[in-house]
Amino acid sequence: MRFAEKSFEVRFCAALSAALMPFNRNPQWFGMTQAQERITGIDTMLRIGGHLVLFQFKAKSREKFRLEKFQWRNLKRVSSRYPRSTFYVFPEAADSKEAASVDCIIRHSWFCSAADLGTSFRGPAETTTLTLDTSVPALLKSRPRSSIPIESACQVFGCFCPPVFSAAFFPTRSAKHAVLFFSNKARLSVSADRPIMRTPERIFGIPVGDVSERAADLAPITSVGDFEQMLGDEAESNLAPGLYGLFLPQAQND
């Protein structure tokens, strides 16, 4: 059975929420209606802290991904104004059985900024097809031949995988006592290029509402009107239902 786009979207969002919870108790997801997604190119938005990240999820069909130029134009407009805010997300898995066999969907997902996909839309065609090569890693286009660099989701958001431990429980001669042993089977390697969580100076996304001084160089989005204007003329007056939650007062993270 094909690993459908909606199945990938739901599983990825659930996994990323679970991973973020120790660091942010209130990651907020906003889903778009089908009509809104056709207008904007956005499937889902994540508000984390004072920043908003936009996602367009794709699924394989016969090992290829199909992208629409109209959606890409809208997403590129946002990405040009707010770098590192707008991402296409591609799964490695093509079918549900393969997807179910992976232990971490985040580690098996790949990101490409909307701004980097321009070379795939050369010419008059309104759609393009790409294949995923994780060994490069890149998205590949056959005609004309081109390669678009991609990043693993762990590179974009940071690595959330904990070190692997094993535990052994040994009862003692006394029924009231036991000994519990822990051993580390694998060491967690953390570097500046793969942090457990992004450090403040590496925060990305669209600043929304009241934001910290770190986003002072980017004009924040403070209303639904600002958000629709950012997405272009066709979005105006079509997106307001459901988006007011972006601008409600935010509870402090625990």
GROMACS .gro file of C-alpha atoms in nm:
model
  254
    1MET     CA    1   0.000   0.000   0.000
    2ARG     CA    2   0.131   0.343  -0.094
    3PHE     CA    3   0.253   0.564   0.192
    4ALA     CA    4   0.007   0.848   0.131
    5GLU     CA    5   0.095   1.212   0.175
    6LYS     CA    6  -0.159   1.259   0.455
    7SER     CA    7  -0.026   0.952   0.641
    8PHE     CA    8   0.328   1.090   0.616
    9GLU     CA    9   0.213   1.434   0.731
   10VAL     CA   10   0.028   1.302   1.037
   11ARG     CA   11   0.309   1.070   1.143
   12PHE     CA   12   0.580   1.333   1.097
   13CYS     CA   13   0.388   1.598   1.292
   14ALA     CA   14   0.320   1.353   1.576
   15ALA     CA   15   0.685   1.247   1.591
   16LEU     CA   16   0.818   1.602   1.587
   17SER     CA   17   0.571   1.709   1.857
   18ALA     CA   18   0.684   1.421   2.080
   19ALA     CA   19   1.048   1.512   2.019
   20LEU     CA   20   0.992   1.879   2.097
   21MET     CA   21   0.794   1.825   2.417
   22PRO     CA   22   1.094   1.810   2.655
   23PHE     CA   23   1.208   2.147   2.519
   24ASN     CA   24   0.879   2.316   2.437
   25ARG     CA   25   0.562   2.211   2.617
   26ASN     CA   26   0.331   2.379   2.368
   27PRO     CA   27   0.426   2.325   2.001
   28GLN     CA   28   0.122   2.442   1.804
   29TRP     CA   29   0.023   2.295   1.468
   30PHE     CA   30  -0.211   2.465   1.221
   31GLY     CA   31  -0.356   2.262   0.935
   32MET     CA   32  -0.482   2.418   0.614
   33THR     CA   33  -0.799   2.320   0.433
   34GLN     CA   34  -0.763   2.172   0.084
   35ALA     CA   35  -0.878   2.502  -0.066
   36GLN     CA   36  -0.626   2.697   0.140
   37GLU     CA   37  -0.349   2.452   0.050
   38ARG     CA   38  -0.423   2.496  -0.321
   39ILE     CA   39  -0.395   2.874  -0.282
   40THR     CA   40  -0.085   2.889  -0.063
   41GLY     CA   41   0.105   2.565  -0.115
   42ILE     CA   42   0.110   2.514   0.263
   43ASP     CA   43   0.002   2.182   0.417
   44THR     CA   44   0.083   2.251   0.780
   45MET     CA   45   0.236   2.523   0.997
   46LEU     CA   46   0.421   2.482   1.325
   47ARG     CA   47   0.441   2.761   1.577
   48ILE     CA   48   0.723   2.704   1.819
   49GLY     CA   49   0.801   2.988   2.053
   50GLY     CA   50   0.766   3.311   1.860
   51HIS     CA   51   0.838   3.161   1.519
   52LEU     CA   52   0.632   2.991   1.249
   53VAL     CA   53   0.762   2.718   1.017
   54LEU     CA   54   0.570   2.623   0.700
   55PHE     CA   55   0.564   2.272   0.553
   56GLN     CA   56   0.461   2.120   0.221
   57PHE     CA   57   0.461   1.739   0.248
   58LYS     CA   58   0.515   1.513  -0.051
   59ALA     CA   59   0.471   1.139  -0.107
   60LYS     CA   60   0.628   0.907  -0.360
   61SER     CA   61   0.438   0.774  -0.658
   62ARG     CA   62   0.637   0.511  -0.845
   63GLU     CA   63   0.949   0.638  -0.667
   64LYS     CA   64   0.895   0.995  -0.789
   65PHE     CA   65   0.769   1.316  -0.631
   66ARG     CA   66   0.542   1.550  -0.826
   67LEU     CA   67   0.559   1.923  -0.750
   68GLU     CA   68   0.335   2.207  -0.876
   69LYS     CA   69   0.488   2.534  -0.994
   70PHE     CA   70   0.201   2.750  -0.868
   71GLN     CA   71   0.243   2.625  -0.512
   72TRP     CA   72   0.620   2.658  -0.534
   73ARG     CA   73   0.593   3.024  -0.642
   74ASN     CA   74   0.390   3.107  -0.331
   75LEU     CA   75   0.625   2.922  -0.099
   76LYS     CA   76   0.934   3.077  -0.261
   77ARG     CA   77   0.787   3.424  -0.201
   78VAL     CA   78   0.774   3.350   0.171
   79SER     CA   79   1.114   3.181   0.173
   80SER     CA   80   1.276   3.480   0.003
   81ARG     CA   81   1.141   3.714   0.269
   82TYR     CA   82   1.203   3.479   0.563
   83PRO     CA   83   1.497   3.243   0.497
   84ARG     CA   84   1.482   2.900   0.663
   85SER     CA   85   1.108   2.927   0.718
   86THR     CA   86   0.949   2.724   0.439
   87PHE     CA   87   1.027   2.361   0.364
   88TYR     CA   88   0.922   2.078   0.137
   89VAL     CA   89   0.937   1.749   0.329
   90PHE     CA   90   1.008   1.418   0.153
   91PRO     CA   91   0.990   1.067   0.303
   92GLU     CA   92   1.231   0.789   0.221
   93ALA     CA   93   0.951   0.532   0.239
   94ALA     CA   94   0.731   0.468  -0.063
   95ASP     CA   95   0.482   0.223   0.092
   96SER     CA   96   0.317   0.181   0.430
   97LYS     CA   97   0.504  -0.138   0.516
   98GLU     CA   98   0.840   0.029   0.462
   99ALA     CA   99   0.728   0.334   0.663
  100ALA     CA  100   0.614   0.113   0.952
  101SER     CA  101   0.956  -0.054   0.972
  102VAL     CA  102   1.150   0.264   1.056
  103ASP     CA  103   1.203   0.346   1.421
  104CYS     CA  104   1.215   0.725   1.372
  105ILE     CA  105   1.026   0.894   1.087
  106ILE     CA  106   1.212   1.220   1.154
  107ARG     CA  107   1.547   1.056   1.085
  108HIS     CA  108   1.409   0.914   0.758
  109SER     CA  109   1.267   1.242   0.626
  110TRP     CA  110   1.438   1.501   0.410
  111PHE     CA  111   1.395   1.877   0.383
  112CYS     CA  112   1.443   2.115   0.093
  113SER     CA  113   1.394   2.488   0.120
  114ALA     CA  114   1.142   2.629  -0.126
  115ALA     CA  115   1.407   2.879  -0.237
  116ASP     CA  116   1.638   2.594  -0.347
  117LEU     CA  117   1.383   2.426  -0.575
  118GLY     CA  118   1.386   2.692  -0.848
  119THR     CA  119   1.614   2.497  -1.082
  120SER     CA  120   1.359   2.215  -1.101
  121PHE     CA  121   1.096   2.445  -1.256
  122ARG     CA  122   1.284   2.574  -1.559
  123GLY     CA  123   1.075   2.593  -1.873
  124PRO     CA  124   0.700   2.640  -1.927
  125ALA     CA  125   0.584   2.318  -1.755
  126GLU     CA  126   0.350   2.373  -1.458
  127THR     CA  127   0.468   2.057  -1.280
  128THR     CA  128   0.796   1.876  -1.229
  129THR     CA  129   0.898   1.531  -1.107
  130LEU     CA  130   1.196   1.456  -0.886
  131THR     CA  131   1.358   1.149  -0.735
  132LEU     CA  132   1.525   1.121  -0.396
  133ASP     CA  133   1.885   1.004  -0.363
  134THR     CA  134   1.982   0.988   0.004
  135SER     CA  135   2.341   0.886  -0.074
  136VAL     CA  136   2.422   1.228  -0.221
  137PRO     CA  137   2.191   1.356  -0.062
  138ALA     CA  138   1.986   1.536  -0.325
  139LEU     CA  139   1.668   1.557  -0.528
  140LEU     CA  140   1.739   1.461  -0.888
  141LYS     CA  141   1.571   1.584  -1.206
  142SER     CA  142   1.629   1.386  -1.523
  143ARG     CA  143   1.538   1.641  -1.796
  144PRO     CA  144   1.727   1.864  -1.794
  145ARG     CA  145   1.958   1.684  -1.558
  146SER     CA  146   2.002   1.871  -1.231
  147SER     CA  147   2.067   1.805  -0.864
  148ILE     CA  148   1.913   1.996  -0.572
  149PRO     CA  149   2.079   1.959  -0.230
  150ILE     CA  150   1.862   1.850   0.061
  151GLU     CA  151   1.904   1.816   0.439
  152SER     CA  152   1.786   1.550   0.677
  153ALA     CA  153   1.517   1.661   0.920
  154CYS     CA  154   1.771   1.602   1.199
  155GLN     CA  155   2.005   1.857   1.041
  156VAL     CA  156   1.728   2.117   1.025
  157PHE     CA  157   1.570   2.073   1.368
  158GLY     CA  158   1.849   1.900   1.556
  159CYS     CA  159   1.884   1.542   1.672
  160PHE     CA  160   1.636   1.418   1.932
  161CYS     CA  161   1.747   1.055   1.946
  162PRO     CA  162   1.857   0.966   2.303
  163PRO     CA  163   2.152   0.741   2.379
  164VAL     CA  164   2.070   0.372   2.389
  165PHE     CA  165   2.072   0.209   2.732
  166SER     CA  166   2.003  -0.144   2.847
  167ALA     CA  167   1.886  -0.234   3.194
  168ALA     CA  168   1.917  -0.560   3.384
  169PHE     CA  169   1.725  -0.643   3.701
  170PHE     CA  170   1.878  -0.893   3.944
  171PRO     CA  171   1.693  -0.997   4.261
  172THR     CA  172   1.908  -1.057   4.564
  173ARG     CA  173   1.876  -1.325   4.828
  174SER     CA  174   1.670  -1.087   5.032
  175ALA     CA  175   1.318  -1.056   4.901
  176LYS     CA  176   1.318  -0.691   5.001
  177HIS     CA  177   1.610  -0.586   4.782
  178ALA     CA  178   1.721  -0.606   4.420
  179VAL     CA  179   2.002  -0.466   4.207
  180LEU     CA  180   1.936  -0.272   3.888
  181PHE     CA  181   2.224  -0.241   3.640
  182PHE     CA  182   2.241   0.004   3.348
  183SER     CA  183   2.483  -0.023   3.059
  184ASN     CA  184   2.539   0.213   2.770
  185LYS     CA  185   2.532   0.024   2.439
  186ALA     CA  186   2.590   0.329   2.223
  187ARG     CA  187   2.733   0.672   2.284
  188LEU     CA  188   2.544   0.976   2.166
  189SER     CA  189   2.766   1.189   1.944
  190VAL     CA  190   2.667   1.555   1.945
  191SER     CA  191   2.845   1.822   1.743
  192ALA     CA  192   2.784   2.182   1.644
  193ASP     CA  193   2.636   2.058   1.316
  194ARG     CA  194   2.394   1.818   1.485
  195PRO     CA  195   2.281   1.962   1.816
  196ILE     CA  196   2.020   1.800   2.040
  197MET     CA  197   1.818   2.122   2.004
  198ARG     CA  198   1.884   2.431   1.802
  199THR     CA  199   2.064   2.698   2.001
  200PRO     CA  200   1.901   3.044   2.023
  201GLU     CA  201   2.127   3.202   1.763
  202ARG     CA  202   2.019   2.938   1.512
  203ILE     CA  203   1.645   2.988   1.551
  204PHE     CA  204   1.472   3.015   1.215
  205GLY     CA  205   1.119   3.063   1.084
  206ILE     CA  206   0.879   3.355   1.049
  207PRO     CA  207   0.864   3.579   1.357
  208VAL     CA  208   0.502   3.604   1.472
  209GLY     CA  209   0.353   3.855   1.716
  210ASP     CA  210   0.579   3.961   2.003
  211VAL     CA  211   0.918   3.810   1.940
  212SER     CA  212   1.256   3.834   2.101
  213GLU     CA  213   1.534   4.071   2.000
  214ARG     CA  214   1.696   3.788   1.804
  215ALA     CA  215   1.434   3.842   1.531
  216ALA     CA  216   1.466   4.221   1.527
  217ASP     CA  217   1.616   4.213   1.178
  218LEU     CA  218   1.300   4.049   1.037
  219ALA     CA  219   0.963   4.224   1.040
  220PRO     CA  220   0.723   4.006   1.243
  221ILE     CA  221   0.378   3.901   1.123
  222THR     CA  222   0.130   4.055   1.368
  223SER     CA  223  -0.212   3.995   1.211
  224VAL     CA  224  -0.405   3.770   0.976
  225GLY     CA  225  -0.393   4.054   0.723
  226ASP     CA  226  -0.013   4.059   0.735
  227PHE     CA  227  -0.007   3.682   0.690
  228GLU     CA  228  -0.238   3.690   0.385
  229GLN     CA  229  -0.043   3.978   0.232
  230MET     CA  230   0.278   3.779   0.266
  231LEU     CA  231   0.121   3.493   0.070
  232GLY     CA  232  -0.001   3.711  -0.216
  233ASP     CA  233  -0.316   3.867  -0.356
  234GLU     CA  234  -0.508   3.542  -0.406
  235ALA     CA  235  -0.481   3.457  -0.037
  236GLU     CA  236  -0.647   3.775   0.086
  237SER     CA  237  -0.989   3.720   0.247
  238ASN     CA  238  -0.962   3.344   0.184
  239LEU     CA  239  -0.749   3.229   0.476
  240ALA     CA  240  -0.883   3.405   0.784
  241PRO     CA  241  -1.095   3.119   0.929
  242GLY     CA  242  -0.875   2.911   1.152
  243LEU     CA  243  -0.572   3.141   1.141
  244TYR     CA  244  -0.661   3.376   1.424
  245GLY     CA  245  -0.507   3.124   1.663
  246LEU     CA  246  -0.165   3.228   1.534
  247PHE     CA  247  -0.205   3.563   1.706
  248LEU     CA  248  -0.372   3.467   2.034
  249PRO     CA  249  -0.170   3.535   2.350
  250GLN     CA  250   0.084   3.258   2.399
  251ALA     CA  251   0.126   3.076   2.729
  252GLN     CA  252   0.479   3.069   2.867
  253ASN     CA  253   0.663   2.742   2.815
  254ASP     CA  254   0.726   2.537   3.126
   0.00000   0.00000   0.00000
